[in-house]
Each structure stands twice: as structure tokens, then as C-alpha cells.
Amino acid sequence: MKCIGGALLLNNEAKTYRSKRSWCNFASLNELRLQLLKEPGMAQLDWEDFGRGATPVRQIMLGAALTALDAPETDWNNCSCIGWNGDGCKRENVRYFADYLDSGRSGGRGSLFVPTLPSIPVCEAAIMLGCHGGGAYFTTGRSTGQLGALLPLNGEKYLLTGEITARWCAVMLWDTGIAGTIPEAENLCELFQRSAR
């Protein structure tokens, strides 16, 4: 496998992997989305769930959109999407449980429940891109070698991997038809920063 595109959102900056473009002047994730919609060459994407998505959903959707801009030749019909490690939906789980406790342990707001499923962010990215491959979320040790041992997922030509934390979101697109292995790193942010140089 070889990385052919990707994106990193870190410290209020968004960067692409291959084209090495960056966006810094955005006050919110929605403002970055609005900037991306004006980019020449931006693919037609399904942004419908962006507005109602929790922060991890918005982060990964933006990372996927930046990756689509970075690798415009990608056949998204032949792509799997997986989430890996990071925080998953930990913040959303805490919000839901706090609401459950505040409701006297008899129920919580259903609108807070769905984002607690760790596969939701990458599934939203898959919907946005129009991917028709597999989707999953894996938790392993902090080693991209362990991630690489799980892949490729279903034999699709492309594989989009995403990792989300409270501080950053990294998305990397792999061509599974090119020989190679995922380089060793503790997380996708570290791998992106080391490989994108």
C-alpha cells in the first residue's frame, strides 16, 4: 500500500498530504467547509449531514473533503473507509451519559445517542464521498504496524483511514494496488507529519 493523499487538521490549520496546501484563516469547522466549497477542483460531495454532525463527524468529513481535493483521481466507488484508535466518540459518550444522569437515569436525549457509535464519523465520510466499499472502526495498540495488519479491508483498490482526537484529525488515503507497507508511527498525525515532508 502507498499513501496517495490525505489531510491533517491541527492547531486551527488544515493541510493536504500530497499537494501540501494549507488553510489557516477559519474560526470554525463550518467556516473551513465554506472555504473548501469555493476551491477550484473540489469534487461534488454530499455535505447534508455536516450541520447536524458532532465535532468528530465534522472533523473527519473535512479531512475527507481535503483528501478528495488532494487526490482528485480517486475512484471513491472502489474505496473502503475505516476509523482507527484516537478518541473515537469518547466526548460524545461522556455527553450522552451526563445527560442520562441528569435525566434521573431513566433516559437521555436520543439526539445525543447516535454519535456515540465509533464508526459513525467514518461512515459519514463514506457517505459524503460516495464510497461503496467496507466501513469499520478498529482499536489496536498505538502502532500503525498493527493497523497495517488489519488491512486491506475488503479488497477495494482504495482505503481511507481516519483518526480523530480532541486536538487533531488525520486522514490518509492508501492505494492498495501499490506494493508497500504502512510506515511505523504511533498515530496517523505523527505518520502524516513525518511522511508529508
Short mmCIF file of C-alpha atoms in Angstrom, two decimals:
data_model
loop_
_atom_site.label_atom_id
_atom_site.label_comp_id
_atom_site.label_asym_id
_atom_site.label_seq_id
_atom_site.Cartn_x
_atom_site.Cartn_y
_atom_site.Cartn_z
CA MET A 1 0.00 0.00 0.00
CA LYS A 2 1.10 3.52 -0.71
CA CYS A 3 -0.34 6.77 0.64
CA ILE A 4 -1.59 8.84 -2.28
CA GLY A 5 -3.38 11.64 -0.43
CA GLY A 6 -4.56 12.85 2.91
CA ALA A 7 -5.27 15.71 5.27
CA LEU A 8 -4.44 16.89 8.76
CA LEU A 9 -6.45 19.30 10.89
CA LEU A 10 -4.26 20.52 13.77
CA ASN A 11 -3.98 23.77 15.72
CA ASN A 12 -6.62 25.57 13.63
CA GLU A 13 -4.79 24.69 10.43
CA ALA A 14 -5.77 22.25 7.70
CA LYS A 15 -3.12 20.72 5.40
CA THR A 16 -3.14 18.31 2.49
CA TYR A 17 -0.65 15.47 2.17
CA ARG A 18 0.42 15.35 -1.45
CA SER A 19 -0.25 18.88 -2.74
CA LYS A 20 0.96 20.44 0.54
CA ARG A 21 -1.74 23.10 0.55
CA SER A 22 -2.92 24.69 3.79
CA TRP A 23 -5.81 26.71 5.15
CA CYS A 24 -5.35 28.77 8.32
CA ASN A 25 -7.95 31.52 8.31
CA PHE A 26 -11.03 29.81 9.70
CA ALA A 27 -12.75 30.47 13.01
CA SER A 28 -14.84 27.30 12.96
CA LEU A 29 -15.11 23.97 11.20
CA ASN A 30 -18.08 25.31 9.24
CA GLU A 31 -16.03 28.28 8.06
CA LEU A 32 -13.39 25.88 6.74
CA ARG A 33 -16.16 23.96 4.95
CA LEU A 34 -17.36 27.18 3.31
CA GLN A 35 -13.80 27.95 2.17
CA LEU A 36 -13.43 24.46 0.68
CA LEU A 37 -16.69 24.79 -1.25
CA LYS A 38 -15.07 27.68 -3.17
CA GLU A 39 -11.92 25.74 -4.06
CA PRO A 40 -11.38 25.09 -7.78
CA GLY A 41 -11.36 21.36 -8.42
CA MET A 42 -13.36 20.48 -5.31
CA ALA A 43 -15.48 17.42 -6.07
CA GLN A 44 -19.26 17.45 -5.66
CA LEU A 45 -19.69 16.00 -2.18
CA ASP A 46 -22.70 15.20 0.00
CA TRP A 47 -22.44 17.71 2.88
CA GLU A 48 -26.02 17.13 4.10
CA ASP A 49 -25.06 15.59 7.48
CA PHE A 50 -22.31 18.11 8.27
CA GLY A 51 -24.60 20.56 10.06
CA ARG A 52 -26.09 18.04 12.43
CA GLY A 53 -22.90 16.04 12.97
CA ALA A 54 -20.96 16.14 16.22
CA THR A 55 -17.40 17.53 16.18
CA PRO A 56 -15.73 14.20 15.26
CA VAL A 57 -18.10 13.84 12.30
CA ARG A 58 -17.30 17.37 11.11
CA GLN A 59 -13.57 16.82 11.57
CA ILE A 60 -13.47 13.61 9.54
CA MET A 61 -15.78 14.98 6.84
CA LEU A 62 -13.45 17.96 6.40
CA GLY A 63 -10.44 15.65 6.37
CA ALA A 64 -12.13 13.50 3.72
CA ALA A 65 -13.03 16.57 1.61
CA LEU A 66 -9.44 17.80 1.79
CA THR A 67 -8.27 14.33 0.79
CA ALA A 68 -10.65 14.37 -2.20
CA LEU A 69 -9.08 17.70 -3.20
CA ASP A 70 -5.59 16.23 -2.68
CA ALA A 71 -6.28 13.04 -4.69
CA PRO A 72 -8.89 14.02 -7.32
CA GLU A 73 -8.27 10.91 -9.46
CA THR A 74 -9.61 8.57 -6.77
CA ASP A 75 -12.48 6.24 -7.69
CA TRP A 76 -14.49 6.58 -4.47
CA ASN A 77 -16.84 3.78 -5.58
CA ASN A 78 -13.93 1.40 -5.02
CA CYS A 79 -12.92 2.68 -1.56
CA SER A 80 -13.29 1.35 1.99
CA CYS A 81 -13.33 3.73 4.97
CA ILE A 82 -12.07 2.88 8.44
CA GLY A 83 -11.63 4.74 11.67
CA TRP A 84 -8.73 3.79 13.89
CA ASN A 85 -7.78 4.47 17.51
CA GLY A 86 -7.82 8.14 18.54
CA ASP A 87 -10.62 9.20 20.86
CA GLY A 88 -13.35 7.67 18.73
CA CYS A 89 -16.55 9.18 20.10
CA LYS A 90 -15.39 9.40 23.72
CA ARG A 91 -16.53 13.03 24.17
CA GLU A 92 -19.97 12.19 22.78
CA ASN A 93 -20.24 9.16 25.08
CA VAL A 94 -19.49 11.39 28.08
CA ARG A 95 -22.10 13.96 26.95
CA TYR A 96 -24.72 11.25 26.47
CA PHE A 97 -24.02 9.63 29.85
CA ALA A 98 -24.10 13.01 31.64
CA ASP A 99 -27.47 13.71 30.01
CA TYR A 100 -28.67 10.26 31.09
CA LEU A 101 -27.63 11.00 34.69
CA ASP A 102 -29.23 14.47 34.55
CA SER A 103 -32.44 12.78 33.38
CA GLY A 104 -32.62 10.71 36.57
CA ARG A 105 -31.14 7.58 34.96
CA SER A 106 -34.43 6.93 33.19
CA GLY A 107 -33.46 8.14 29.75
CA GLY A 108 -31.36 10.57 27.83
CA ARG A 109 -31.92 12.61 24.72
CA GLY A 110 -31.93 10.27 21.74
CA SER A 111 -30.34 13.00 19.62
CA LEU A 112 -27.17 12.57 21.69
CA PHE A 113 -27.04 8.78 21.31
CA VAL A 114 -26.22 8.08 17.66
CA PRO A 115 -22.91 9.99 17.61
CA THR A 116 -21.62 7.75 20.39
CA LEU A 117 -21.06 4.87 17.95
CA PRO A 118 -17.34 4.97 16.99
CA SER A 119 -17.94 4.05 13.35
CA ILE A 120 -20.32 6.99 12.73
CA PRO A 121 -17.67 9.60 11.75
CA VAL A 122 -16.01 7.45 9.06
CA CYS A 123 -19.40 6.24 7.83
CA GLU A 124 -20.44 9.88 7.37
CA ALA A 125 -17.20 10.49 5.44
CA ALA A 126 -18.00 7.45 3.26
CA ILE A 127 -21.49 8.80 2.55
CA MET A 128 -20.09 12.22 1.74
CA LEU A 129 -17.53 10.81 -0.71
CA GLY A 130 -19.88 8.21 -2.23
CA CYS A 131 -17.75 5.24 -1.16
CA HIS A 132 -19.17 1.77 -1.76
CA GLY A 133 -16.52 -0.30 -0.01
CA GLY A 134 -16.49 -1.59 3.55
CA GLY A 135 -16.62 0.52 6.67
CA ALA A 136 -15.29 -0.19 10.15
CA TYR A 137 -13.68 1.20 13.28
CA PHE A 138 -10.73 -0.56 14.94
CA THR A 139 -8.94 -0.04 18.22
CA THR A 140 -5.45 -1.55 18.43
CA GLY A 141 -2.19 -0.76 20.13
CA ARG A 142 -0.60 2.58 19.30
CA SER A 143 1.25 1.34 16.22
CA THR A 144 0.48 1.79 12.55
CA GLY A 145 2.02 -1.68 12.13
CA GLN A 146 -0.99 -3.07 13.98
CA LEU A 147 -3.27 -1.01 11.72
CA GLY A 148 -1.47 -2.36 8.65
CA ALA A 149 -2.02 -5.94 9.82
CA LEU A 150 -5.79 -5.39 9.58
CA LEU A 151 -5.73 -4.09 6.01
CA PRO A 152 -6.83 -4.11 3.26
CA LEU A 153 -10.39 -4.41 4.45
CA ASN A 154 -12.41 -5.91 1.59
CA GLY A 155 -10.06 -5.89 -1.36
CA GLU A 156 -11.09 -2.44 -2.62
CA LYS A 157 -8.44 -0.53 -4.57
CA TYR A 158 -8.51 2.46 -2.18
CA LEU A 159 -8.63 2.67 1.59
CA LEU A 160 -9.37 5.84 3.53
CA THR A 161 -8.17 5.73 7.14
CA GLY A 162 -9.04 8.35 9.73
CA GLU A 163 -8.04 9.01 13.32
CA ILE A 164 -9.70 11.69 15.46
CA THR A 165 -8.70 13.19 18.81
CA ALA A 166 -9.77 16.33 20.66
CA ARG A 167 -6.65 18.07 19.26
CA TRP A 168 -6.40 16.79 15.70
CA CYS A 169 -7.86 14.74 12.88
CA ALA A 170 -5.69 12.89 10.37
CA VAL A 171 -6.97 11.20 7.21
CA MET A 172 -4.80 9.17 4.84
CA LEU A 173 -5.76 7.59 1.53
CA TRP A 174 -3.99 4.38 0.51
CA ASP A 175 -3.77 2.73 -2.91
CA THR A 176 -3.83 -0.97 -2.03
CA GLY A 177 -2.63 -1.97 -5.52
CA ILE A 178 0.82 -0.45 -4.98
CA ALA A 179 3.30 -2.65 -3.13
CA GLY A 180 4.46 -1.44 0.26
CA THR A 181 3.56 -1.33 3.93
CA ILE A 182 2.35 1.42 6.19
CA PRO A 183 5.40 3.05 7.83
CA GLU A 184 5.65 2.70 11.60
CA ALA A 185 4.24 5.53 13.73
CA GLU A 186 2.31 5.88 16.96
CA ASN A 187 -0.69 7.51 15.27
CA LEU A 188 -1.82 8.94 11.93
CA CYS A 189 -0.94 12.52 12.92
CA GLU A 190 2.68 11.50 13.50
CA LEU A 191 2.71 9.45 10.30
CA PHE A 192 1.22 12.32 8.28
CA GLN A 193 3.72 14.86 9.61
CA ARG A 194 6.71 12.57 9.04
CA SER A 195 5.63 11.35 5.59
CA ALA A 196 4.40 14.68 4.17
CA ARG A 197 7.82 16.31 4.38
#
